[in-house]
Amino acid sequence: MAKRPGTKCKVYIHKAGTNIALAAQRNATLSHSVEGTDTEVFSIACNKAFITDVEAYATLKEEYVQGNKVDVYIALPSEEKYFGNCTITTFDNDIPYAELSTWSISLQGLSAQLVVVK
């Protein structure tokens, strides 16, 4: 069966320099833009991200508050994969009454630092 583009895309957020997954997304958007006259940036908006556990939440919150960079790994069904280093720009909690609690997490980094990996 042929793979359908756009299905089963995954975004993982890791503590920088480690393989420790802190969160994974359910829906996300990857955007590329130019800031100013020549700085190319990428941004990722993770809608409905799941944080792996209490320790991961504490780490993500600390990285956000301190303005530290995190690593992001994007896997597409086309087998194309991206890896980048970026800053968490928003960290919002969705607190529903009867469903799982999820997070909206936005990240931004320099496009030159978002590389395709095999």
XYZ file of N, CA, C and O in Angstrom, residues 9-110:
408
model
N 2.308 12.050 10.783
C 3.457 12.930 10.989
C 3.686 13.046 12.490
O 2.734 13.058 13.267
N 4.950 13.118 12.883
C 5.259 13.178 14.306
C 6.260 14.287 14.578
O 7.185 14.508 13.797
N 6.075 14.969 15.697
C 7.031 15.967 16.183
C 7.357 15.587 17.616
O 6.460 15.396 18.436
N 8.645 15.475 17.913
C 9.106 15.173 19.266
C 9.958 16.323 19.764
O 10.773 16.871 19.019
N 9.776 16.672 21.025
C 10.595 17.717 21.653
C 11.484 17.030 22.672
O 11.010 16.285 23.524
N 12.802 17.270 22.556
C 13.791 16.646 23.428
C 14.566 17.708 24.199
O 14.747 18.820 23.708
N 15.040 17.356 25.378
C 15.986 18.215 26.083
C 17.221 18.298 25.198
O 17.690 17.294 24.680
N 17.745 19.503 24.981
C 18.861 19.713 24.063
C 20.034 18.794 24.377
O 20.416 18.629 25.536
N 20.555 18.163 23.340
C 21.724 17.316 23.475
C 21.465 15.944 24.075
O 22.400 15.219 24.387
N 20.197 15.573 24.238
C 19.872 14.275 24.831
C 18.862 13.537 23.955
O 18.310 14.105 23.009
N 18.586 12.309 24.294
C 17.522 11.543 23.648
C 16.298 11.466 24.543
O 15.459 10.589 24.383
N 16.183 12.376 25.502
C 15.071 12.361 26.445
C 13.883 13.088 25.821
O 13.886 14.315 25.683
N 12.873 12.320 25.410
C 11.670 12.917 24.826
C 10.844 13.554 25.933
O 10.512 12.916 26.919
N 10.543 14.830 25.763
C 9.743 15.554 26.751
C 8.279 15.626 26.343
O 7.392 15.607 27.183
N 8.028 15.720 25.038
C 6.657 15.844 24.547
C 6.588 15.363 23.103
O 7.594 15.335 22.395
N 5.384 15.006 22.696
C 5.113 14.652 21.305
C 3.772 15.263 20.933
O 2.912 15.455 21.791
N 3.581 15.569 19.673
C 2.396 16.294 19.256
C 1.334 15.409 18.666
O 1.599 14.301 18.248
N 0.125 15.932 18.662
C -0.989 15.278 17.982
C -1.292 16.009 16.674
O -1.650 15.391 15.694
N -1.143 17.294 16.646
C -1.303 18.129 15.444
C -0.197 19.180 15.483
O 0.113 19.704 16.547
N 0.379 19.501 14.334
C 1.441 20.503 14.313
C 1.496 21.186 12.955
O 1.019 20.657 11.960
N 2.112 22.363 12.961
C 2.344 23.117 11.738
C 3.803 23.522 11.709
O 4.316 24.057 12.694
N 4.483 23.266 10.588
C 5.859 23.702 10.374
C 5.817 24.842 9.376
O 5.291 24.683 8.277
N 6.359 26.001 9.756
C 6.356 27.179 8.888
C 7.776 27.693 8.707
O 8.609 27.565 9.608
N 8.019 28.287 7.555
C 9.292 28.942 7.272
C 8.981 30.386 6.908
O 8.022 30.654 6.191
N 9.790 31.323 7.407
C 9.566 32.732 7.094
C 10.885 33.486 7.163
O 11.902 32.948 7.577
N 10.838 34.758 6.762
C 12.007 35.624 6.808
C 11.710 36.741 7.790
O 10.681 37.411 7.699
N 12.607 36.915 8.774
C 12.496 38.016 9.725
C 13.459 39.107 9.302
O 14.611 38.827 8.964
N 12.987 40.334 9.340
C 13.859 41.422 8.906
C 14.113 41.305 7.409
O 13.223 40.988 6.635
N 15.358 41.507 7.016
C 15.665 41.470 5.587
C 16.281 40.164 5.122
O 16.226 39.842 3.954
N 16.891 39.382 6.051
C 17.588 38.206 5.554
C 17.683 37.030 6.522
O 18.347 36.054 6.230
N 17.031 37.078 7.647
C 17.122 35.990 8.608
C 15.962 35.019 8.397
O 14.808 35.355 8.657
N 16.275 33.824 7.910
C 15.250 32.809 7.692
C 15.048 32.024 8.981
O 16.010 31.561 9.594
N 13.784 31.886 9.389
C 13.463 31.159 10.613
C 12.420 30.086 10.314
O 11.695 30.157 9.333
N 12.391 29.083 11.167
C 11.312 28.110 11.106
C 10.554 28.210 12.418
O 11.091 28.596 13.450
N 9.282 27.887 12.353
C 8.484 27.841 13.571
C 7.608 26.595 13.506
O 7.209 26.146 12.438
N 7.378 26.052 14.678
C 6.535 24.871 14.801
C 5.459 25.184 15.830
O 5.774 25.640 16.933
N 4.224 24.965 15.460
C 3.113 25.128 16.387
C 2.548 23.737 16.655
O 2.019 23.094 15.747
N 2.719 23.254 17.868
C 2.192 21.947 18.263
C 0.877 22.172 18.985
O 0.840 22.715 20.079
N -0.196 21.753 18.361
C -1.522 21.848 18.946
C -1.842 20.474 19.524
O -1.747 19.476 18.830
N -2.175 20.415 20.774
C -2.516 19.157 21.443
C -1.284 18.275 21.673
O -1.284 17.087 21.395
N -0.215 18.872 22.169
C 0.991 18.095 22.490
C 0.785 17.361 23.813
O 0.146 17.872 24.732
N 1.340 16.170 23.887
C 1.302 15.379 25.112
C 2.675 15.442 25.767
O 3.686 15.187 25.115
N 2.707 15.761 27.034
C 3.955 15.776 27.791
C 4.101 14.409 28.441
O 3.146 13.871 29.004
N 5.305 13.840 28.358
C 5.490 12.440 28.728
C 5.251 12.134 30.197
O 4.701 11.093 30.523
N 5.682 13.011 31.111
C 5.474 12.758 32.542
C 5.734 14.028 33.345
O 6.027 15.083 32.776
N 5.628 13.943 34.652
C 5.776 15.105 35.532
C 7.189 15.694 35.431
O 7.367 16.913 35.395
N 8.182 14.835 35.357
C 9.569 15.308 35.243
C 9.780 16.034 33.911
O 10.449 17.067 33.855
N 9.197 15.510 32.845
C 9.300 16.154 31.539
C 8.623 17.520 31.559
O 9.132 18.488 30.984
N 7.468 17.611 32.229
C 6.782 18.902 32.365
C 7.686 19.913 33.060
O 7.826 21.045 32.604
N 8.308 19.513 34.161
C 9.190 20.410 34.907
C 10.358 20.866 34.030
O 10.734 22.047 34.044
N 10.899 19.945 33.247
C 12.019 20.289 32.365
C 11.573 21.247 31.266
O 12.235 22.259 31.006
N 10.444 20.962 30.620
C 9.934 21.856 29.573
C 9.654 23.248 30.124
O 10.005 24.251 29.504
N 9.024 23.304 31.289
C 8.709 24.596 31.892
C 9.992 25.370 32.188
O 10.082 26.564 31.900
N 10.993 24.690 32.719
C 12.268 25.339 33.026
C 12.955 25.830 31.749
O 13.475 26.947 31.712
N 12.959 25.007 30.714
C 13.581 25.416 29.443
C 12.861 26.637 28.878
O 13.498 27.552 28.350
N 11.533 26.659 28.985
C 10.746 27.799 28.501
C 11.051 29.056 29.303
O 11.359 30.102 28.735
N 10.987 28.967 30.617
C 11.204 30.132 31.486
C 12.615 30.691 31.320
O 12.807 31.912 31.254
N 13.608 29.812 31.233
C 15.002 30.246 31.116
C 15.378 30.664 29.693
O 16.450 31.219 29.478
N 14.518 30.380 28.718
C 14.820 30.717 27.330
C 15.867 29.797 26.716
O 16.516 30.150 25.728
N 16.018 28.600 27.305
C 16.986 27.629 26.787
C 16.455 26.976 25.522
O 15.248 26.874 25.322
N 17.358 26.485 24.709
C 16.966 25.798 23.486
C 16.652 24.331 23.765
O 17.174 23.745 24.700
N 15.753 23.786 22.959
C 15.416 22.365 22.989
C 15.652 21.821 21.585
O 15.754 22.577 20.620
N 15.765 20.515 21.477
C 15.887 19.880 20.171
C 14.513 19.438 19.707
O 13.668 19.034 20.518
N 14.283 19.510 18.420
C 13.018 19.067 17.853
C 13.321 18.092 16.715
O 14.280 18.267 15.967
N 12.522 17.044 16.646
C 12.684 16.005 15.637
C 11.332 15.821 14.965
O 10.322 15.592 15.641
N 11.313 15.957 13.651
C 10.076 15.834 12.881
C 10.208 14.643 11.941
O 11.170 14.569 11.176
N 9.276 13.713 12.013
C 9.275 12.543 11.128
C 8.012 12.586 10.275
O 6.910 12.695 10.793
N 8.197 12.522 8.962
C 7.088 12.534 8.023
C 6.909 11.145 7.422
O 7.870 10.382 7.324
N 5.698 10.792 6.986
C 5.471 9.465 6.419
C 6.245 9.239 5.118
O 6.442 8.113 4.706
N 6.702 10.306 4.504
C 7.511 10.184 3.282
C 8.918 9.710 3.613
O 9.749 9.567 2.723
N 9.176 9.469 4.897
C 10.468 9.072 5.441
C 11.456 10.230 5.501
O 12.617 10.041 5.825
N 11.003 11.441 5.176
C 11.830 12.625 5.349
C 11.818 12.976 6.831
O 10.774 12.918 7.477
N 12.977 13.302 7.364
C 13.088 13.627 8.782
C 13.864 14.925 8.941
O 14.825 15.166 8.212
N 13.435 15.747 9.892
C 14.111 17.002 10.186
C 14.576 16.989 11.635
O 13.911 16.432 12.513
N 15.689 17.636 11.876
C 16.191 17.805 13.236
C 16.611 19.261 13.368
O 17.252 19.822 12.482
N 16.246 19.893 14.490
C 16.614 21.287 14.693
C 16.724 21.634 16.159
O 16.311 20.879 17.036
N 17.281 22.796 16.401
C 17.460 23.319 17.747
C 16.711 24.636 17.792
O 16.882 25.480 16.913
N 15.844 24.804 18.791
C 14.987 25.984 18.801
C 14.583 26.364 20.217
O 14.860 25.652 21.177
N 13.912 27.487 20.321
C 13.442 28.020 21.594
C 11.929 27.858 21.693
O 11.221 28.033 20.704
N 11.449 27.522 22.875
C 9.999 27.460 23.115
C 9.498 28.894 23.267
O 9.960 29.629 24.130
N 8.555 29.298 22.412
C 8.053 30.675 22.465
C 6.703 30.785 23.170
O 6.376 31.838 23.703
N 5.914 29.720 23.154
C 4.675 29.692 23.948
C 4.513 28.310 24.560
O 4.957 27.314 24.003
N 3.836 28.271 25.707
C 3.679 27.030 26.466
C 2.342 27.123 27.192
O 2.262 27.575 28.320
N 1.247 26.766 26.492
C -0.110 26.951 27.006
C -0.782 25.612 27.267
O -0.668 24.684 26.470
N -1.530 25.525 28.363
C -2.216 24.294 28.732
C -3.681 24.333 28.340
O -4.373 25.309 28.569
N -4.148 23.247 27.727
C -5.560 23.053 27.428
C -6.105 22.151 28.532
O -5.643 21.025 28.688
N -7.043 22.648 29.316
C -7.528 21.912 30.477
C -9.016 21.599 30.289
O -9.890 22.309 30.780
N -9.304 20.524 29.564
C -10.706 20.154 29.359
C -11.283 19.453 30.581
O -10.541 18.932 31.415
N -12.579 19.412 30.649
C -13.251 18.774 31.780
C -13.165 17.253 31.708
O -12.869 16.602 32.688
N -13.423 16.675 30.519
C -13.559 15.219 30.443
C -12.578 14.544 29.486
O -12.752 13.387 29.153
N -11.565 15.258 29.023
C -10.607 14.667 28.097
C -9.201 14.807 28.659
O -8.991 15.370 29.726
N -8.225 14.298 27.913
C -6.835 14.425 28.324
C -6.380 15.879 28.287
O -6.751 16.627 27.400
N -5.581 16.250 29.246
C -4.978 17.575 29.255
C -3.828 17.593 28.254
O -2.975 16.714 28.261
N -3.832 18.565 27.361
C -2.782 18.682 26.358
C -2.209 20.094 26.403
O -2.723 20.970 27.089
N -1.156 20.300 25.631
C -0.457 21.582 25.617
C -0.342 22.109 24.201
O -0.190 21.346 23.250
N -0.402 23.423 24.073
C -0.058 24.091 22.822
C 1.341 24.647 23.038
O 1.565 25.452 23.946
N 2.274 24.176 22.239
C 3.673 24.571 22.381
C 4.147 25.115 21.047
O 4.032 24.448 20.020
N 4.663 26.346 21.055
C 5.234 26.934 19.849
C 6.737 27.029 20.014
O 7.233 27.335 21.098
N 7.444 26.755 18.925
C 8.902 26.767 18.938
C 9.400 27.566 17.749
O 8.729 27.634 16.722
N 10.589 28.172 17.892
C 11.166 28.919 16.780
C 12.681 28.776 16.788
O 13.306 28.761 17.849
N 13.242 28.659 15.584
C 14.688 28.556 15.445
C 15.122 29.053 14.075
O 14.296 29.386 13.228
N 16.426 29.084 13.867
C 16.971 29.524 12.577
C 16.833 28.392 11.565
O 17.145 27.243 11.854
